[in-house]
Short mmCIF file of C-alpha atoms and ligand atoms in Angstrom, two decimals:
data_model
loop_
_atom_site.label_atom_id
_atom_site.label_comp_id
_atom_site.label_asym_id
_atom_site.label_seq_id
_atom_site.Cartn_x
_atom_site.Cartn_y
_atom_site.Cartn_z
CA MET A 80 55.21 24.69 13.50
CA LYS A 81 51.76 26.64 14.35
CA THR A 82 48.35 24.77 15.29
CA ALA A 83 45.59 24.85 12.83
CA THR A 84 42.46 26.47 14.37
CA ASN A 85 39.60 24.89 13.27
CA PRO A 86 37.51 27.72 11.40
CA ALA A 87 34.23 27.33 12.74
CA LEU A 88 30.54 26.41 11.13
CA SER A 89 28.05 29.63 11.01
CA SER A 90 26.68 30.38 13.85
CA LEU A 91 22.55 29.99 12.31
CA VAL A 92 23.79 26.55 11.09
CA ARG A 93 25.02 25.39 13.91
CA ASP A 94 22.39 26.54 16.12
CA GLN A 95 20.22 24.59 13.04
CA ILE A 96 22.61 21.32 13.19
CA ASN A 97 21.37 21.36 17.32
CA ARG A 98 17.48 21.40 15.53
CA PRO A 99 16.96 19.01 13.35
CA SER A 100 13.82 17.88 11.44
CA PRO A 101 12.27 15.12 13.84
CA ILE A 102 10.51 13.74 10.97
CA ARG A 103 14.07 13.51 9.53
CA GLN A 104 15.42 11.69 12.31
CA ILE A 105 13.15 8.73 12.56
CA MET A 106 13.58 8.15 8.73
CA LYS A 107 16.79 7.89 9.91
CA MET A 108 16.16 5.50 12.80
CA ALA A 109 14.83 2.97 10.21
CA GLU A 110 17.87 2.78 7.95
CA ARG A 111 18.46 -0.68 7.73
CA GLN A 112 21.86 -0.67 9.39
CA ASN A 113 19.69 0.32 12.68
CA ILE A 114 16.69 -2.11 11.91
CA LEU A 115 19.17 -4.46 11.71
CA ALA A 116 21.29 -3.38 14.91
CA MET A 117 17.21 -3.18 16.22
CA GLY A 118 17.31 -7.29 15.84
CA LEU A 119 14.79 -6.65 12.66
CA ASP A 120 14.99 -7.63 9.24
CA PRO A 121 14.23 -4.66 7.02
CA ALA A 122 11.97 -7.36 4.80
CA ASN A 123 9.60 -7.50 7.13
CA VAL A 124 9.58 -3.75 8.57
CA ILE A 125 6.11 -1.45 7.24
CA SER A 126 6.92 2.16 6.25
CA PHE A 127 4.10 5.04 7.15
CA GLY A 128 6.74 7.12 7.19
CA GLY A 129 7.38 8.98 3.86
CA GLY A 130 5.66 11.94 3.04
CA TRP A 131 6.06 10.81 -0.57
CA VAL A 132 3.67 8.83 -3.82
CA ASN A 133 4.58 5.16 -5.22
CA HIS A 134 1.92 5.61 -8.89
CA SER A 135 3.12 6.12 -11.99
CA ALA A 136 4.20 9.00 -14.00
CA PRO A 137 2.07 9.36 -16.37
CA ASP A 138 3.38 7.56 -19.25
CA GLU A 139 2.72 10.17 -22.20
CA PHE A 140 5.39 12.48 -20.04
CA ARG A 141 8.24 10.00 -20.05
CA GLN A 142 8.09 9.04 -24.13
CA ALA A 143 8.54 13.21 -23.11
CA TYR A 144 11.44 12.24 -21.54
CA GLU A 145 12.56 9.52 -24.19
CA SER A 146 12.09 12.10 -27.74
CA VAL A 147 14.89 14.66 -26.68
CA VAL A 148 16.91 12.16 -25.67
CA LYS A 149 16.02 10.33 -28.39
CA ASP A 150 17.44 13.25 -30.62
CA ALA A 151 20.74 14.94 -30.81
CA ASP A 152 19.60 18.30 -30.79
CA LEU A 153 16.86 18.90 -28.31
CA PHE A 154 19.77 16.56 -26.34
CA HIS A 155 22.03 19.14 -26.76
CA LYS A 156 19.07 21.88 -25.99
CA SER A 157 18.82 20.78 -22.77
CA GLY A 158 22.43 21.02 -21.48
CA GLY A 159 21.61 24.86 -21.85
CA TYR A 160 20.61 27.32 -19.47
CA THR A 161 17.47 28.89 -20.04
CA ALA A 162 16.45 31.86 -18.15
CA THR A 163 15.97 32.50 -14.51
CA LEU A 164 12.45 31.96 -14.15
CA GLY A 165 11.80 29.37 -16.80
CA ASP A 166 11.31 28.77 -20.44
CA MET A 167 8.28 30.85 -21.81
CA GLU A 168 6.42 28.01 -23.15
CA CYS A 169 6.89 26.02 -19.77
CA ARG A 170 5.55 28.96 -17.88
CA GLU A 171 2.73 29.46 -20.54
CA GLN A 172 1.89 25.73 -20.54
CA ILE A 173 1.51 25.36 -16.61
CA ALA A 174 -0.27 28.54 -16.58
CA ARG A 175 -3.15 26.60 -18.92
CA PHE A 176 -2.67 23.61 -16.61
CA GLU A 177 -4.23 25.38 -13.54
CA GLU A 178 -6.84 27.22 -15.92
CA HIS A 179 -7.84 23.61 -17.49
CA LEU A 180 -7.67 21.90 -13.63
CA PHE A 181 -9.67 23.98 -11.88
CA GLY A 182 -10.67 27.47 -13.44
CA VAL A 183 -8.31 29.89 -12.34
CA PRO A 184 -8.92 32.73 -14.10
CA ARG A 185 -6.70 34.81 -16.17
CA LEU A 186 -2.76 33.49 -15.67
CA GLY A 187 -0.11 34.23 -17.84
CA ALA A 188 3.07 33.09 -18.33
CA GLY A 189 4.30 36.65 -16.03
CA HIS A 190 2.28 34.92 -13.28
CA ILE A 191 4.09 31.95 -13.05
CA ALA A 192 8.15 31.55 -11.56
CA ILE A 193 9.29 27.95 -12.03
CA GLY A 194 11.97 26.43 -9.97
CA MET A 195 13.51 23.78 -8.77
CA GLY A 196 11.14 22.11 -6.51
CA SER A 197 8.66 23.75 -3.35
CA THR A 198 11.24 23.44 -1.08
CA GLN A 199 13.82 25.94 -3.22
CA LEU A 200 10.70 28.43 -4.13
CA THR A 201 9.55 28.36 -0.63
CA HIS A 202 12.66 29.23 0.86
CA ASP A 203 13.41 31.41 -1.97
CA LEU A 204 10.25 33.40 -1.14
CA PHE A 205 10.51 33.88 2.22
CA ARG A 206 13.60 35.16 1.61
CA THR A 207 11.86 37.82 -1.42
CA LEU A 208 9.10 38.61 1.12
CA LEU A 209 9.52 38.59 4.79
CA ASP A 210 12.91 40.96 6.74
CA PRO A 211 13.96 40.17 9.70
CA GLY A 212 11.99 40.32 12.46
CA ASP A 213 8.83 40.20 10.97
CA THR A 214 5.98 37.56 11.97
CA VAL A 215 4.70 34.15 10.45
CA MET A 216 1.66 33.09 10.79
CA LEU A 217 1.60 29.13 11.16
CA LEU A 218 -0.84 26.45 11.49
CA ASP A 219 -1.04 23.93 13.86
CA PRO A 220 -0.29 20.98 13.29
CA THR A 221 1.82 21.86 10.15
CA TYR A 222 4.49 21.22 7.47
CA ALA A 223 7.20 20.95 9.84
CA ASN A 224 9.95 21.86 6.67
CA TYR A 225 8.37 25.57 7.61
CA GLU A 226 10.60 26.35 10.86
CA GLY A 227 13.86 25.92 9.27
CA GLN A 228 13.05 27.42 5.98
CA LEU A 229 12.23 30.28 7.69
CA ALA A 230 15.22 30.38 10.08
CA PHE A 231 16.94 29.85 7.32
CA SER A 232 15.90 32.52 4.91
CA VAL A 233 14.68 35.13 7.84
CA PRO A 234 16.95 34.76 10.82
CA GLY A 235 14.73 36.54 13.51
CA VAL A 236 11.87 36.03 11.76
CA LYS A 237 9.11 34.93 14.31
CA ILE A 238 6.20 32.79 13.95
CA VAL A 239 2.80 32.22 15.49
CA ARG A 240 0.12 29.60 15.58
CA LEU A 241 -3.35 29.27 14.87
CA ARG A 242 -4.40 26.23 16.40
CA VAL A 243 -6.83 24.27 13.80
CA LEU A 244 -7.07 20.77 16.34
CA ASP A 245 -8.37 20.06 19.48
CA PRO A 246 -5.83 17.72 20.45
CA ALA A 247 -8.55 16.52 23.31
CA THR A 248 -11.80 15.95 21.01
CA TRP A 249 -9.23 15.25 17.40
CA SER A 250 -12.02 17.26 15.74
CA TYR A 251 -10.49 19.53 13.29
CA LEU A 252 -11.80 23.49 13.97
CA PRO A 253 -11.99 25.26 11.00
CA GLU A 254 -14.83 22.44 10.45
CA THR A 255 -16.14 21.32 13.71
CA ASP A 256 -15.86 24.94 15.26
CA PRO A 257 -15.69 27.98 11.37
CA ALA A 258 -17.13 31.08 14.13
CA GLY A 259 -14.98 30.33 16.84
CA ILE A 260 -11.73 29.70 14.64
CA ALA A 261 -12.80 32.68 12.65
CA LYS A 262 -12.64 34.19 15.70
CA GLU A 263 -9.72 33.40 17.01
CA PHE A 264 -7.54 34.11 13.29
CA SER A 265 -8.63 37.49 13.94
CA ARG A 266 -7.72 37.65 17.45
CA LEU A 267 -4.24 36.32 16.92
CA PHE A 268 -3.83 38.62 13.79
CA ASP A 269 -4.38 42.09 15.15
CA GLN A 270 -2.62 41.29 17.89
CA HIS A 271 0.46 40.16 16.21
CA ARG A 272 0.15 41.83 13.16
CA PRO A 273 1.81 38.86 10.77
CA ARG A 274 3.77 39.81 7.43
CA MET A 275 2.95 36.47 5.90
CA VAL A 276 -0.30 33.41 6.73
CA LEU A 277 1.14 30.35 5.38
CA PHE A 278 -1.25 27.19 5.66
CA GLY A 279 -1.32 24.26 3.16
CA ALA A 280 -4.44 23.02 0.71
CA PRO A 281 -4.25 19.81 1.84
CA ASP A 282 -1.96 20.50 4.47
CA ASN A 283 0.79 18.14 5.77
CA PRO A 284 0.17 16.02 8.66
CA THR A 285 -3.66 16.13 8.38
CA SER A 286 -5.05 16.57 4.81
CA GLN A 287 -7.72 18.90 6.23
CA VAL A 288 -8.15 21.62 3.92
CA VAL A 289 -8.79 24.76 5.28
CA PRO A 290 -12.55 25.46 4.31
CA GLN A 291 -13.76 28.96 1.85
CA ALA A 292 -15.05 30.16 4.69
CA LEU A 293 -11.88 30.65 6.73
CA ALA A 294 -9.33 31.76 3.81
CA ASP A 295 -12.01 34.60 2.62
CA VAL A 296 -11.05 35.66 6.15
CA MET A 297 -7.80 35.48 5.99
CA LEU A 298 -7.79 37.04 2.54
CA ALA A 299 -10.15 40.20 3.80
CA LYS A 300 -7.53 40.77 6.95
CA THR A 301 -4.54 39.88 4.53
CA SER A 302 -5.27 42.05 2.26
CA GLU A 303 -6.29 45.08 4.36
CA ALA A 304 -2.99 45.12 6.03
CA GLY A 305 -1.05 44.56 4.17
CA ALA A 306 0.47 40.54 4.33
CA TRP A 307 0.63 37.94 1.76
CA LEU A 308 -1.70 34.96 2.01
CA ALA A 309 0.44 31.58 1.13
CA ILE A 310 -0.97 28.83 0.26
CA ASP A 311 1.43 25.69 -0.37
CA PHE A 312 -0.50 24.00 -3.15
CA ALA A 313 2.44 20.97 -3.51
CA TYR A 314 -0.98 18.53 -3.15
CA LYS A 315 -3.39 20.52 -4.63
CA ALA A 316 -4.12 17.62 -7.70
CA GLN A 317 -4.65 15.34 -5.00
CA TYR A 318 -8.32 15.90 -3.55
CA PHE A 319 -10.95 13.26 -2.80
CA GLN A 320 -13.77 15.72 -2.82
CA ALA A 321 -14.59 19.67 -5.08
CA PRO A 322 -12.01 21.65 -3.86
CA PRO A 323 -13.01 25.04 -2.02
CA ALA A 324 -13.11 28.14 -4.43
CA TYR A 325 -10.12 29.21 -3.26
CA TYR A 326 -8.70 26.92 -5.09
CA ALA A 327 -9.39 28.68 -8.81
CA TRP A 328 -7.89 32.06 -6.50
CA SER A 329 -5.83 33.86 -9.36
CA PRO A 330 -2.85 36.27 -8.69
CA ALA A 331 -4.49 38.31 -11.36
CA ASP A 332 -6.68 39.48 -8.98
CA HIS A 333 -5.06 38.88 -5.54
CA PRO A 334 -2.26 40.74 -5.63
CA ASN A 335 -1.26 39.90 -1.71
CA ILE A 336 -1.83 35.90 -2.93
CA VAL A 337 0.71 33.74 -3.40
CA GLY A 338 0.49 30.06 -4.19
CA ILE A 339 3.86 27.40 -3.82
CA HIS A 340 3.47 25.12 -6.50
CA SER A 341 4.74 20.99 -6.76
CA ASN A 342 4.99 18.53 -9.51
CA SER A 343 6.79 15.95 -7.28
CA LYS A 344 3.41 14.24 -5.77
CA TRP A 345 0.67 14.71 -8.72
CA ALA A 346 3.19 13.21 -11.68
CA ARG A 347 5.51 10.88 -9.23
CA GLY A 348 8.29 13.89 -10.10
CA LEU A 349 10.26 13.63 -6.56
CA GLY A 350 13.32 13.12 -7.52
CA ARG A 351 12.81 15.33 -10.83
CA ARG A 352 13.08 19.01 -9.09
CA LEU A 353 10.35 21.02 -10.69
CA GLY A 354 8.36 23.82 -8.95
CA TRP A 355 6.16 26.47 -9.87
CA ILE A 356 5.50 30.00 -7.55
CA GLU A 357 1.78 31.99 -8.73
CA ALA A 358 1.74 35.33 -7.68
CA HIS A 359 1.35 38.47 -9.12
CA PRO A 360 4.24 40.16 -11.91
CA SER A 361 5.46 42.63 -9.15
CA VAL A 362 6.29 39.02 -6.67
CA VAL A 363 7.42 36.36 -10.27
CA GLU A 364 10.20 39.13 -11.28
CA ALA A 365 11.15 39.77 -7.45
CA ILE A 366 11.90 35.78 -7.01
CA GLU A 367 13.86 36.92 -10.65
CA ARG A 368 16.54 38.45 -8.58
CA VAL A 369 16.78 36.36 -5.90
CA GLN A 370 17.00 33.62 -7.85
CA GLN A 371 19.34 34.35 -9.96
CA CYS A 372 21.90 33.66 -7.09
CA SER A 373 19.93 30.21 -5.60
CA ILE A 374 19.46 28.20 -8.94
CA LEU A 375 20.51 30.35 -11.53
CA CYS A 376 17.99 28.61 -13.81
CA PRO A 377 15.37 25.72 -12.83
CA ASP A 378 16.28 22.14 -15.01
CA THR A 379 16.36 22.82 -18.62
CA LEU A 380 15.91 19.07 -19.46
CA SER A 381 11.84 19.24 -16.78
CA GLN A 382 10.96 22.21 -17.96
CA MET A 383 11.35 21.22 -21.84
CA THR A 384 9.88 17.29 -21.26
CA MET A 385 6.75 18.98 -18.77
CA ALA A 386 6.15 21.76 -21.20
CA LYS A 387 5.76 18.82 -24.09
CA TYR A 388 3.27 16.82 -21.51
CA LEU A 389 1.08 19.63 -21.22
CA LYS A 390 0.49 21.15 -24.39
CA GLY A 391 -0.24 17.25 -25.09
CA ALA A 392 -2.30 16.46 -22.40
CA ILE A 393 -4.31 19.32 -21.83
CA ALA A 394 -4.81 19.15 -25.83
CA ASP A 395 -5.99 15.59 -25.97
CA GLY A 396 -7.74 15.65 -22.26
CA SER A 397 -5.50 12.45 -21.40
CA LEU A 398 -4.35 15.12 -18.34
CA ARG A 399 -7.58 15.30 -16.86
CA LYS A 400 -7.79 11.10 -16.71
CA TYR A 401 -4.90 11.43 -15.20
CA VAL A 402 -5.86 12.88 -12.37
CA ALA A 403 -8.82 11.37 -11.89
CA ASN A 404 -7.22 8.01 -12.09
CA ALA A 405 -4.34 9.01 -9.21
CA ASN A 406 -7.18 10.41 -7.03
CA ALA A 407 -9.22 7.39 -7.27
CA LEU A 408 -6.17 5.07 -6.10
CA TYR A 409 -5.05 7.56 -3.31
CA LYS A 410 -8.58 8.20 -2.36
CA ASN A 411 -8.70 3.45 -1.74
CA ALA A 412 -5.56 4.06 -0.02
CA ALA A 413 -7.33 6.12 2.47
CA ASP A 414 -10.50 4.44 2.73
CA VAL A 415 -8.11 1.57 3.51
CA THR A 416 -5.81 3.33 6.15
CA LEU A 417 -8.99 4.56 7.68
CA LYS A 418 -10.72 0.68 8.12
CA ALA A 419 -7.33 -0.48 8.98
CA VAL A 420 -6.87 2.72 12.16
CA ASP A 421 -10.94 1.74 12.99
CA THR A 422 -10.59 -1.67 13.19
CA HIS A 423 -6.77 -2.63 14.65
CA LEU A 424 -6.19 0.36 16.80
CA GLN A 425 -9.96 1.71 17.34
CA ARG A 426 -8.27 5.78 18.27
CA PRO A 427 -9.63 9.18 17.35
CA ARG A 428 -8.67 9.75 13.23
CA LEU A 429 -9.29 12.94 10.93
CA LYS A 430 -10.44 11.65 7.25
CA PRO A 431 -8.60 12.82 4.58
CA PHE A 432 -9.75 15.99 2.10
CA GLY A 433 -6.85 14.19 -0.10
CA GLY A 434 -3.04 14.32 -0.30
CA LEU A 435 -1.03 11.31 1.69
CA TYR A 436 -1.69 11.08 5.41
CA THR A 437 -4.16 10.67 8.25
CA VAL A 438 -3.59 11.65 12.00
CA VAL A 439 -3.92 10.01 14.74
CA ASP A 440 -4.54 10.21 18.18
CA ILE A 441 -2.35 7.40 20.32
CA GLY A 442 -3.06 9.23 23.39
CA THR A 443 0.51 9.92 24.82
CA ASN A 444 3.80 10.80 23.94
CA ALA A 445 4.40 9.95 20.60
CA ASP A 446 8.49 10.71 20.66
CA GLU A 447 8.79 7.50 23.00
CA PHE A 448 5.79 5.30 21.25
CA VAL A 449 6.98 5.60 18.19
CA PRO A 450 10.91 3.81 18.56
CA LYS A 451 9.25 1.51 20.94
CA ALA A 452 6.53 0.70 18.72
CA LEU A 453 9.30 -0.02 16.34
CA LYS A 454 11.15 -1.84 17.98
CA ALA A 455 8.57 -4.30 18.70
CA THR A 456 6.12 -4.60 15.57
CA GLY A 457 8.87 -3.20 13.09
CA VAL A 458 6.38 -0.97 12.32
CA LEU A 459 7.21 2.97 11.52
CA VAL A 460 5.03 5.71 11.48
CA VAL A 461 5.95 9.35 12.38
CA PRO A 462 5.78 11.12 16.02
CA GLY A 463 3.57 14.23 15.35
CA ALA A 464 5.67 17.23 17.83
CA GLY A 465 7.69 18.20 15.04
CA PHE A 466 4.05 19.54 13.10
CA GLY A 467 2.62 21.22 16.44
CA GLU A 468 2.45 21.03 20.60
CA SER A 469 -1.23 19.79 19.49
CA LEU A 470 0.11 17.25 17.74
CA LYS A 471 2.61 15.61 20.56
CA ASN A 472 0.37 12.78 21.29
CA GLY A 473 -0.62 11.74 17.37
CA VAL A 474 0.96 10.37 14.87
CA ARG A 475 1.14 10.69 11.21
CA ILE A 476 0.14 7.69 9.18
CA SER A 477 1.24 7.53 5.48
CA PHE A 478 -0.67 5.68 2.51
CA GLY A 479 0.98 6.75 -0.10
CA PRO A 480 4.12 4.61 -0.79
CA LEU A 481 1.87 1.97 -0.39
CA VAL A 482 -0.51 2.91 -2.52
CA LYS A 483 -0.28 -0.06 -4.75
CA ASP A 484 0.02 -2.61 -1.99
CA THR A 485 -2.41 -1.26 0.22
CA PRO A 486 -2.80 -4.84 1.66
CA GLN A 487 0.70 -3.88 3.69
CA ILE A 488 -2.18 -1.09 5.09
CA ASP A 489 -3.99 -3.54 6.83
CA GLU A 490 -1.00 -5.76 7.77
CA GLY A 491 0.69 -3.20 9.60
CA LEU A 492 -1.84 -1.20 11.18
CA ALA A 493 -3.04 -4.89 12.54
CA ARG A 494 0.97 -5.30 13.72
CA LEU A 495 0.51 -2.42 15.50
CA GLY A 496 -2.73 -2.27 17.02
CA ARG A 497 -2.49 -6.00 18.71
CA TRP A 498 1.37 -4.32 20.58
CA MET A 499 -1.08 -1.32 21.34
CA ARG A 500 -3.59 -3.26 22.81
CA SER A 501 -0.54 -4.84 25.28
CA TYR A 502 0.99 -1.66 25.39
CA ALA A 503 -1.50 0.21 27.02
CA CYS A 504 -1.91 -2.71 29.57
CA ASP A 505 1.93 -1.87 30.65
CA THR A 506 2.15 1.75 30.81
C1 LIG B 129 3.73 20.38 2.35
C2 LIG B 129 4.57 20.86 1.76
N1 LIG B 129 5.30 21.23 1.26
C3 LIG B 129 6.11 21.34 0.13
C4 LIG B 129 6.75 20.23 -0.03
C5 LIG B 129 7.89 19.64 -1.00
O1 LIG B 129 7.80 19.68 -2.48
P1 LIG B 129 9.27 19.64 -3.41
O2 LIG B 129 9.48 17.86 -3.98
O3 LIG B 129 8.57 19.88 -4.46
O4 LIG B 129 9.85 20.39 -2.26
C6 LIG B 129 6.33 19.57 0.78
C7 LIG B 129 7.27 17.53 0.90
O5 LIG B 129 6.44 16.32 1.50
C8 LIG B 129 5.35 18.85 1.57
O6 LIG B 129 4.73 18.37 2.59
#
């Protein structure tokens, strides 16, 4: 008998398996088996690792699911395909949502492509807008998944980084040195001619927003050069201050702007996968071609319930109230977190504009610090290097999962602080 030869995985996948997401690695380290293997009691572990929200979805939204599930005809309908770009009524309601909450003008269903969450949409958007060999400009630090998403969707893409965090002073440069950062952006743009500039508003891990002045420079440079300006709005509805004017920029006025949106965070729908792209109709039509090959159609039940919920909640004003209440909850968790960092860690940190996170300068290599801290204290934070070079001595602290249990935030950071003082003496 001939010996079997195992078929090989693709070279792209083999390459990417060897570069796992550092955040996933840390989250794996915090899995029950590993915690037990470290001699810790899983019940005593306090995790600031999770990039997820923990408030409740609107009850009217839950009721929308109930109304579909209890009606045999509607339930049958929810098992059918919708159009590849999503159901027209849901696309229309999402356009109304953006107009109602943020004042985005002249937006219609033709500017909206619905997908299975912003992760899938971002991958398909890169596939739609970029070619191998193109350059993409990202911030440093920024969301750690972009690098892998770019590698998978556009092999050979080059990445250039605009440093927005000064690790020496732990300051967010677009706020502390607006003229300097605008100049540096223009210099990098002219030198590398990126096909796309991409930033998150607010960003993960910093929870900072690019100020209007820098966004204006980015828009001017990209539109003049025929490049895309993509804004990841996964945390758009989570803000603690008035948002900048570009939250209301419309693709009806700016054909090179693409917004990436998600229902994961604002409506606590992380697992009920639904997101959308907001873009010029020519981009939306192009995404249709890509989604025909990736998802065929977004989830029908999620679209039926979202359309129903939004229609009612916009009309009776409950959507605004829901978003305001959720934001008050996260603002409170952010305040508790900053106070606990200042009291117990006494290290530089950033004040979140919105979102779920702050980043703290721990003054030493965080890849080494984090596993030792977990083992010694049962407290998990995320090391910063995966988000960019500027954060290699920093950690991301997420208050999202603990939003309804803020005493745990203080308890976790008190534990970490006590250990850090002894760690500093030992190293
Ligand atoms: C900046 C950013 N974009 C996108 C996502 C993914 O969102 P979704 O659940 O819509 O795929 C996340 C998740 O943490 C994120 O932080």
